[in-house]
Coordinates of C-alpha atoms in Angstrom, one line a residue:
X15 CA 70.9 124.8 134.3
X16 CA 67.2 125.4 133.6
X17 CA 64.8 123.5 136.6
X18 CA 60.9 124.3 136.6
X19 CA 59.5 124.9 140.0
X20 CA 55.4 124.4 140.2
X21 CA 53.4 126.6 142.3
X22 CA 49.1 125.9 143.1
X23 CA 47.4 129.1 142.2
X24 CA 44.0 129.7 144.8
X25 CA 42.1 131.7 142.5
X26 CA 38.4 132.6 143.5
X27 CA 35.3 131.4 142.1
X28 CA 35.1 134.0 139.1
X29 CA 39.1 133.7 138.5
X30 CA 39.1 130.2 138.3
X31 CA 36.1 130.6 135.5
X32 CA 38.3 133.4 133.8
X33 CA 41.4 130.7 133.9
X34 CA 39.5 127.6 132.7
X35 CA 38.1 129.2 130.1
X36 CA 40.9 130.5 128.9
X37 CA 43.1 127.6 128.9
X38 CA 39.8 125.9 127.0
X39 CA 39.8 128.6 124.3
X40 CA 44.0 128.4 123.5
X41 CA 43.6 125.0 123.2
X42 CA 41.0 124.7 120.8
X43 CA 42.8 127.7 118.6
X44 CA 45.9 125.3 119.1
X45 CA 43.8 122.4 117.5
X46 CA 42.7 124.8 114.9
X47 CA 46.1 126.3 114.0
X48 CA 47.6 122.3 114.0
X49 CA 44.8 121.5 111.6
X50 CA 46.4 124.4 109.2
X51 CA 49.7 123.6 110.0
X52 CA 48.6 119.5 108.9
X53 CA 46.6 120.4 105.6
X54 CA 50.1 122.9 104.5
X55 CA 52.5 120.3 105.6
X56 CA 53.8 121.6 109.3
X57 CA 55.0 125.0 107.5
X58 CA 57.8 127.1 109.3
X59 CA 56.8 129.0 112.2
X60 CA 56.6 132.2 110.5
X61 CA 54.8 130.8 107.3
X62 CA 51.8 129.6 109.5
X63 CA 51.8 132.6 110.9
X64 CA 50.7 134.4 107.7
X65 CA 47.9 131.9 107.8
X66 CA 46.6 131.9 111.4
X67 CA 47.7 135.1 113.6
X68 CA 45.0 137.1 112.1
X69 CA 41.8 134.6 112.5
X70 CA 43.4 134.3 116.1
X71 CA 43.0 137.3 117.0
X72 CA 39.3 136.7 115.9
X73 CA 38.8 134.0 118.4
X74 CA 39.8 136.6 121.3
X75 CA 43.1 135.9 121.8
X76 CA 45.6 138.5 122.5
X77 CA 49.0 139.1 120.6
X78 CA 50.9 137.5 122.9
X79 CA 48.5 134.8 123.4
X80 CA 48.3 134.0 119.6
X81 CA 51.7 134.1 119.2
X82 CA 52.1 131.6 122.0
X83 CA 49.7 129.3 120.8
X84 CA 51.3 129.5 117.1
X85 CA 54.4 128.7 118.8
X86 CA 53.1 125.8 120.9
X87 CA 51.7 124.0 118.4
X88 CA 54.8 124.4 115.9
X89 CA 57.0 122.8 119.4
X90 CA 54.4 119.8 119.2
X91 CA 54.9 118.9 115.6
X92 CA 58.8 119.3 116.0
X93 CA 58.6 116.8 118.8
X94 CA 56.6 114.8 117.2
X95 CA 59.1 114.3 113.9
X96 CA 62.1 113.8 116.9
X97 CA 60.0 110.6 118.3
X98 CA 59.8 109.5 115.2
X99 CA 63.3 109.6 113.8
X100 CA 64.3 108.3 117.5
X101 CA 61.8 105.2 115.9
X102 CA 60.4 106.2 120.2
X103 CA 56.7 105.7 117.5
X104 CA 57.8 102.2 116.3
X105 CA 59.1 101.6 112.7
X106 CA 57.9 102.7 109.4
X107 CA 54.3 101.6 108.9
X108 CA 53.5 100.0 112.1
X109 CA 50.0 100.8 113.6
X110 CA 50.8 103.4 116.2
X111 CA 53.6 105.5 113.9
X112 CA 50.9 105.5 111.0
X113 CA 48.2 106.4 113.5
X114 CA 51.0 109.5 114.4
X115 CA 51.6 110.4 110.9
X116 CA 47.8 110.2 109.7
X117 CA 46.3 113.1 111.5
X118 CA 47.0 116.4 113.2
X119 CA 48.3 116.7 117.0
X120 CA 45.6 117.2 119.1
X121 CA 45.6 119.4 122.6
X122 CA 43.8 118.3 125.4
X123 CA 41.4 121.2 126.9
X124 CA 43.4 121.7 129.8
X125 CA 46.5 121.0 128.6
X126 CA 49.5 123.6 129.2
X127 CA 49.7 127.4 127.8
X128 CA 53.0 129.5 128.2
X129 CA 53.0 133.0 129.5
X130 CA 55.9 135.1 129.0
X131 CA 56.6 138.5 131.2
X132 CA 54.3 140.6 129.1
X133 CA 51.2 137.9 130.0
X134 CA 51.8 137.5 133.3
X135 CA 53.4 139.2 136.7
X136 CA 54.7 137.9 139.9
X137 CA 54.3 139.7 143.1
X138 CA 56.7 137.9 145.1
X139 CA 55.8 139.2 148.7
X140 CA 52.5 139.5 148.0
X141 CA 52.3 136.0 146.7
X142 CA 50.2 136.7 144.1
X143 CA 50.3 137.0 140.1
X144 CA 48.4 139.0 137.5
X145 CA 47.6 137.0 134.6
X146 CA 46.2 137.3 131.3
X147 CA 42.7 135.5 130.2
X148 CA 40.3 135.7 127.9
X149 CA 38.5 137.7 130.3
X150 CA 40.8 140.1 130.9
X151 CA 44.4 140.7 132.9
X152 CA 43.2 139.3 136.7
X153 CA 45.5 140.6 139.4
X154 CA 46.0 139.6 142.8
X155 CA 45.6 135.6 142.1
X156 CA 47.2 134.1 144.9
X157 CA 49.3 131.2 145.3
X158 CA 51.1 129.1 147.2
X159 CA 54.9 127.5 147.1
X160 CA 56.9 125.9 149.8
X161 CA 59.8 128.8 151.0
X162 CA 62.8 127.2 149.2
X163 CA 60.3 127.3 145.9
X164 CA 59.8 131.2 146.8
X165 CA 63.0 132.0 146.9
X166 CA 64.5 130.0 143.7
X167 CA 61.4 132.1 142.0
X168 CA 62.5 135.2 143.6
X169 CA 66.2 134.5 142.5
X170 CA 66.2 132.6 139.5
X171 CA 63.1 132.7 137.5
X172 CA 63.8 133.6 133.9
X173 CA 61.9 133.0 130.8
X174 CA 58.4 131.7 130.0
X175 CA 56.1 130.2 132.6
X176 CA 53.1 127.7 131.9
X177 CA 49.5 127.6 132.9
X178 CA 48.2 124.0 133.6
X179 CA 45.1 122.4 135.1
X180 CA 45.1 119.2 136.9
X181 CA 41.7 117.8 138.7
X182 CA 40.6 121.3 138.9
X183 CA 43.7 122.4 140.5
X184 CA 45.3 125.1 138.3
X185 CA 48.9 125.5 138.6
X186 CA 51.8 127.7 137.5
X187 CA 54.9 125.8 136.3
X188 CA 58.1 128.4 135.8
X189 CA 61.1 128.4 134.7
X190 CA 64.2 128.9 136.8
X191 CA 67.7 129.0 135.2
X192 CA 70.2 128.4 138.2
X193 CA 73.9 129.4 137.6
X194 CA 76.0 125.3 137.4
X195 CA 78.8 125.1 140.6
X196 CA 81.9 124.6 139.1
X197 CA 83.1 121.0 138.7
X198 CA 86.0 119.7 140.9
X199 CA 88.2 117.1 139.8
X200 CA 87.0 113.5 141.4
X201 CA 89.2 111.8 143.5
X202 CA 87.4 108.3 142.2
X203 CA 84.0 107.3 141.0
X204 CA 80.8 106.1 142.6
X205 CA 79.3 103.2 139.8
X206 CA 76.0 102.4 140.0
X207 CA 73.6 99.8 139.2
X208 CA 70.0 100.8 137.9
X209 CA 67.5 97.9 137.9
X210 CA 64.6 96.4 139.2
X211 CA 64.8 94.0 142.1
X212 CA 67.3 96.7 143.6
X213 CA 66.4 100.5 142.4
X214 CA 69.8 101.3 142.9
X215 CA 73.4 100.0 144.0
X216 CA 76.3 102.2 144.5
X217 CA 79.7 101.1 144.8
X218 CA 80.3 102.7 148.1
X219 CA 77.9 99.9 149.6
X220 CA 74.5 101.9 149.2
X221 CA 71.8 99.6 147.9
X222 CA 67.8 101.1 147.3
X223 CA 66.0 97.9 147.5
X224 CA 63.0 97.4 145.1
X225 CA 60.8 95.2 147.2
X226 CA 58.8 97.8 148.9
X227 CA 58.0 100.2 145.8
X228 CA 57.4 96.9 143.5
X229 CA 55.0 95.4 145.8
X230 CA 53.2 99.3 145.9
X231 CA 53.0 99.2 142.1
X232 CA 51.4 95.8 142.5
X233 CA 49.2 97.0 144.8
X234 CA 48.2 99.8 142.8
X235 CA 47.6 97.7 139.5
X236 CA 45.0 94.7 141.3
X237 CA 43.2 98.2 142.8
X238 CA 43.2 99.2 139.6
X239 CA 41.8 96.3 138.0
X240 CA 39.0 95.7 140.6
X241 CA 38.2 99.3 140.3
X242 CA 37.8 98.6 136.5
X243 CA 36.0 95.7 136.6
X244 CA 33.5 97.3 139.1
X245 CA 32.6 100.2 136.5
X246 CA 30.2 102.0 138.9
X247 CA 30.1 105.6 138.9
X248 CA 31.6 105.5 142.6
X249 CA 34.9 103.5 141.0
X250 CA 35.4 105.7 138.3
X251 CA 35.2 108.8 140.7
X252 CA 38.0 106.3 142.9
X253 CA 40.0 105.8 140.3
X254 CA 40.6 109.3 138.9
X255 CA 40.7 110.1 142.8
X256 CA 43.7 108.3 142.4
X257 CA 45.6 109.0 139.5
X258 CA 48.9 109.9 139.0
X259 CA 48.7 109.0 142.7
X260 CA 51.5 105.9 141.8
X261 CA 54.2 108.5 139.9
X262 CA 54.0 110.5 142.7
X263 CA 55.2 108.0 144.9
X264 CA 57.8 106.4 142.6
X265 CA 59.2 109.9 141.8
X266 CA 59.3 111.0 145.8
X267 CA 61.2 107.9 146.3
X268 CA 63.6 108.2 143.3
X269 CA 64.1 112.0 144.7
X270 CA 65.2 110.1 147.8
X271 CA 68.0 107.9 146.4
X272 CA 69.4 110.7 144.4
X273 CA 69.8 112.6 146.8
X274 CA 71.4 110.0 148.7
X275 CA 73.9 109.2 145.8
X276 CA 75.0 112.8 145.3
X277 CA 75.4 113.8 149.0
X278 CA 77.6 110.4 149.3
X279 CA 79.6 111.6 146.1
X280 CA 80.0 115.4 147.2
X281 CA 81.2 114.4 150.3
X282 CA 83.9 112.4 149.6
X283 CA 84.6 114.1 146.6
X284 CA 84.2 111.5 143.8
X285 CA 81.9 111.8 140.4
X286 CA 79.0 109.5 139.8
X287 CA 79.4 107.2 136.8
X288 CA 75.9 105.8 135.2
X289 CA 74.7 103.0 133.0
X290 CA 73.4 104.6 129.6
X291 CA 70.8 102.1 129.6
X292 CA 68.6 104.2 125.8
X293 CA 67.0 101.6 124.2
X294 CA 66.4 98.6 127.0
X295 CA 63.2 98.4 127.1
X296 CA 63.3 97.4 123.2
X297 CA 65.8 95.0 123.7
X298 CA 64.9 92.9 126.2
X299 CA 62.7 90.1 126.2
X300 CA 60.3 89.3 129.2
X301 CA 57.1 87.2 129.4
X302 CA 53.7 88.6 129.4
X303 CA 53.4 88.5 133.2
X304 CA 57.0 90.8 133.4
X305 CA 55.3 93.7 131.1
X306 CA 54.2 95.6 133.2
X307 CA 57.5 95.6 135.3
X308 CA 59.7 96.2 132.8
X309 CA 58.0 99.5 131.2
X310 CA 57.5 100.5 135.0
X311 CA 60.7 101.0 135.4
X312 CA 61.7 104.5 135.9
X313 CA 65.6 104.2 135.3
X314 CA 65.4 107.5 133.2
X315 CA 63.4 109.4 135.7
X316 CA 66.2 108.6 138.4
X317 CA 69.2 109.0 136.1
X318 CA 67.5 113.1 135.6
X319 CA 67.2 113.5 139.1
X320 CA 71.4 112.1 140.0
X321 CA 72.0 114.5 136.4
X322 CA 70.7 117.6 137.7
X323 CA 71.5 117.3 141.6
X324 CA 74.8 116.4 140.4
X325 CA 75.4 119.4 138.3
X326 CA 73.8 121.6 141.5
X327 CA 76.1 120.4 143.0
X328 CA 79.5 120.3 141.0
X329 CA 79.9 116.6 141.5
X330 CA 81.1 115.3 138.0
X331 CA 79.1 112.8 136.2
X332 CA 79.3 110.6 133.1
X333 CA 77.5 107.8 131.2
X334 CA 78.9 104.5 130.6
X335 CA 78.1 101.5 127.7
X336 CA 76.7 98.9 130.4
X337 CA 78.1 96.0 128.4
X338 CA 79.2 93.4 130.3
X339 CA 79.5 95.3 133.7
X340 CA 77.3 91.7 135.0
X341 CA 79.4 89.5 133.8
X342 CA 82.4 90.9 134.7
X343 CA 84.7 90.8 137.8
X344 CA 85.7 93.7 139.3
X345 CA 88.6 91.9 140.7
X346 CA 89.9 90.1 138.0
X347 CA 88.3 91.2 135.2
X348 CA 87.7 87.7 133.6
X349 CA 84.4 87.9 131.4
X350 CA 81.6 85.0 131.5
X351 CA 78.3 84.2 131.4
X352 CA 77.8 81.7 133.8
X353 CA 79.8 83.9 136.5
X354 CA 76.1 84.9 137.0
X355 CA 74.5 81.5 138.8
X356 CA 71.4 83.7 139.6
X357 CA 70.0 86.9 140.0
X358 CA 71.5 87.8 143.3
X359 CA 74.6 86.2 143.2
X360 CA 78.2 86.9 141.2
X361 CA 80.8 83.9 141.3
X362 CA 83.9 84.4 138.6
X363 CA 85.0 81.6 137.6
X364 CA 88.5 82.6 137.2
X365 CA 89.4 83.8 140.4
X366 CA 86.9 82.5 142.6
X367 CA 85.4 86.4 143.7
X368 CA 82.0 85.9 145.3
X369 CA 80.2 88.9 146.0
X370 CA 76.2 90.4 145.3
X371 CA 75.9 90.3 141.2
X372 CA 74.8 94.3 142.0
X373 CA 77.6 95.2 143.8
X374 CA 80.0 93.8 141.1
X375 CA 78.3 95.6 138.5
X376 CA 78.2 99.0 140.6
X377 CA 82.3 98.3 141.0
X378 CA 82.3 97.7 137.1
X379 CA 80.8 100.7 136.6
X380 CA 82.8 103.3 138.5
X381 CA 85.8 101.8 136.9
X382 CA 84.4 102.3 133.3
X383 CA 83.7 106.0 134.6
X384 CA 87.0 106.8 135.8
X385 CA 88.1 105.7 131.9
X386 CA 85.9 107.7 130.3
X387 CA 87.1 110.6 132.3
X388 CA 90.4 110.1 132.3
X389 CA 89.6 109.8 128.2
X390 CA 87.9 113.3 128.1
X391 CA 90.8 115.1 129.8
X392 CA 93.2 113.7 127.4
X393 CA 94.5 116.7 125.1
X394 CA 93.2 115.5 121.4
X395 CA 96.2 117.7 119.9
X396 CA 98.7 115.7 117.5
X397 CA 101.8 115.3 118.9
X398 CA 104.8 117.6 117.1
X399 CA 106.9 115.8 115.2

């Protein structure tokens, strides 16, 4: 299981020159060499390297370097054509996909540059890394991680590492491939609920409300308008002050449920069953005012964090279809609309249940998990005659 822990490098004042210069020049070769790629039709990898490596090592860049930028740009294009056939880019000859399609992929300045072993060292005790640049190979650059960071570096890193600059801040972002615990068979399965009004409701009773981190995005988006409106040099410097500043927040506090759900599971040994909710946000339909709700809703940002703390920590997890599990009782299992009166509130009509809509939807949704587990164990052999 590959997780990227991000450490703040502390150069000095000629380092950090070396380092944004040399994230400057990459990316402007990487515009360049997607330019080429755009005018020959996004060739393979090796085919635009025929046509670039050699006026890359022109511009200053090292082997390594050109090689990685070659790479990097060939990555972009091949996620670009994924978004596309996921339709993630809207559908054939709408504004934004055409926009896409029309022109090559563009890097920002500072935008991300991978170093493999041969580019860059750690010193782990020293807490310091020698890195290539433009400029030269700069040893000693120190930085600074918090000591459960250290040591999944010192024990697990493995594989490329990427140089990226944020508000000035230059940062190391490395790769660490830590070894799965094995998977023990659940005695049950925790459902849960992803939505809005609650972040998060667990069938063992566990319910993340949504009112506090709703009314901070709300916050955050009137600040954000007044700041706009204002347009005086002292806003603008305010508002990129505080970007990012909001996904901070919401992923700290998705960090926090997951963890929650995951210890719960782990310790009473059950597996964690989730809605596989790809695709909502193009089928449902809100009014204008519930926009801005709706897309920011970070469902798929908490459903990686449960996925990978799960898998830390053996607790088994699947996805389940999320049909029906609102309008369905748990108890009885009669299906119907109106057994939804309102948001809050779940009342079947065939049996008389009356419970939270959320809660019946969590129970609905460990129940579809233990199926599709109990459907993955089953031996697929054909039965001898």
């Amino acid at each position: 299981m590959k997780i990227v822990t991000r450490v703040k490098l502390m150069p000095e004042a000629d380092q950090v020159a070396a380092l944004s210069a040399t994230l400057r020049t990459v990316n402007e070769a990487a515009c360049w060499v997607s330019g080429v790629a755009f005018e020959r039709g996004v060739p393979r990898e090796y085919e635009l390297r025929k046509h670039t490596y050699t006026a890359l090592k022109a511009r200053g860049l090292g082997a390594q370097a050109a090689q990685h930028v070659i790479k990097k740009t060939c990555d972009a294009y091949a996620t670009l054509k994924a978004n596309i056939r996921a339709g993630n880019l809207g559908r054939p000859g709408s504004k934004r996909r055409v926009r896409a399609e029309s022109k090559p992929v563009v890097f920002r300045p500072e935008a991300a540059q991978p170093y493999d072993d041969r580019c860059l060292s750690w010193r782990y005790d020293a807490r310091t890394v020698s890195i290539w640049t433009t400029a030269g190979r700069l040893k000693n650059v120190r930085f600074a991680c918090s000591p459960d960071a250290l040591k999944m570096l010192r024990e697990y890193r493995k594989g490329e590492s990427g140089l990226i600059e944020r508000d000035g801040v230059f940062y190391l972002v490395a790769v660490c491939d830590i070894p799965e615990a094995e998977r023990y068979e659940p005695s049950g399965f925790v459902g849960v609920d992803l939505g809005i009004v609650n972040i998060a409701t667990a069938s063992t009773g566990y319910r993340a409300a949504g009112r506090g981190l709703n009314r901070y995005r709300r916050r955050q988006l009137a600040l954000r308008k007044k700041l706009q409106a204002k347009g005086t040099k002292s806003a603008k410097r305010l508002l990129k002050k505080r970007s990012r500043k909001e996904a901070r927040h919401t992923a700290d506090v998705n960090h926090v449920i997951s963890k929650t759900i995951v210890t719960t599971a782990e310790r009473t040994g059950s597996g964690i069953a989730l809605e596989d909710l790809t695709g909502i946000r193009s089928r449902v339909r809100l009014r204008k005012d519930q926009r801005a709700q709706l897309h920011s809703w970070s469902f798929r940002q908490l459903g990686r964090y449960i996925e990978y703390k799960a898998k830390r920590a053996g607790v088994p997890l699947v996805y389940v279809d999320p049909a029906y599990t609102s309008q369905r009782c748990s108890q009885c299992g009669h299906i119907d609309r109106r057994n939804r009166p309102s948001q809050a509130t779940f009342a079947c009509r065939s049996c008389g249940a009356l419970m939270h809509a959320d809660d019946n939807a969590s129970h609905n949704i460990g129940l579809k998990g233990e199926v599709v587990w109990t459907a993955g164990r089953e031996s697929r052999v054909p039965a001898t005659p």
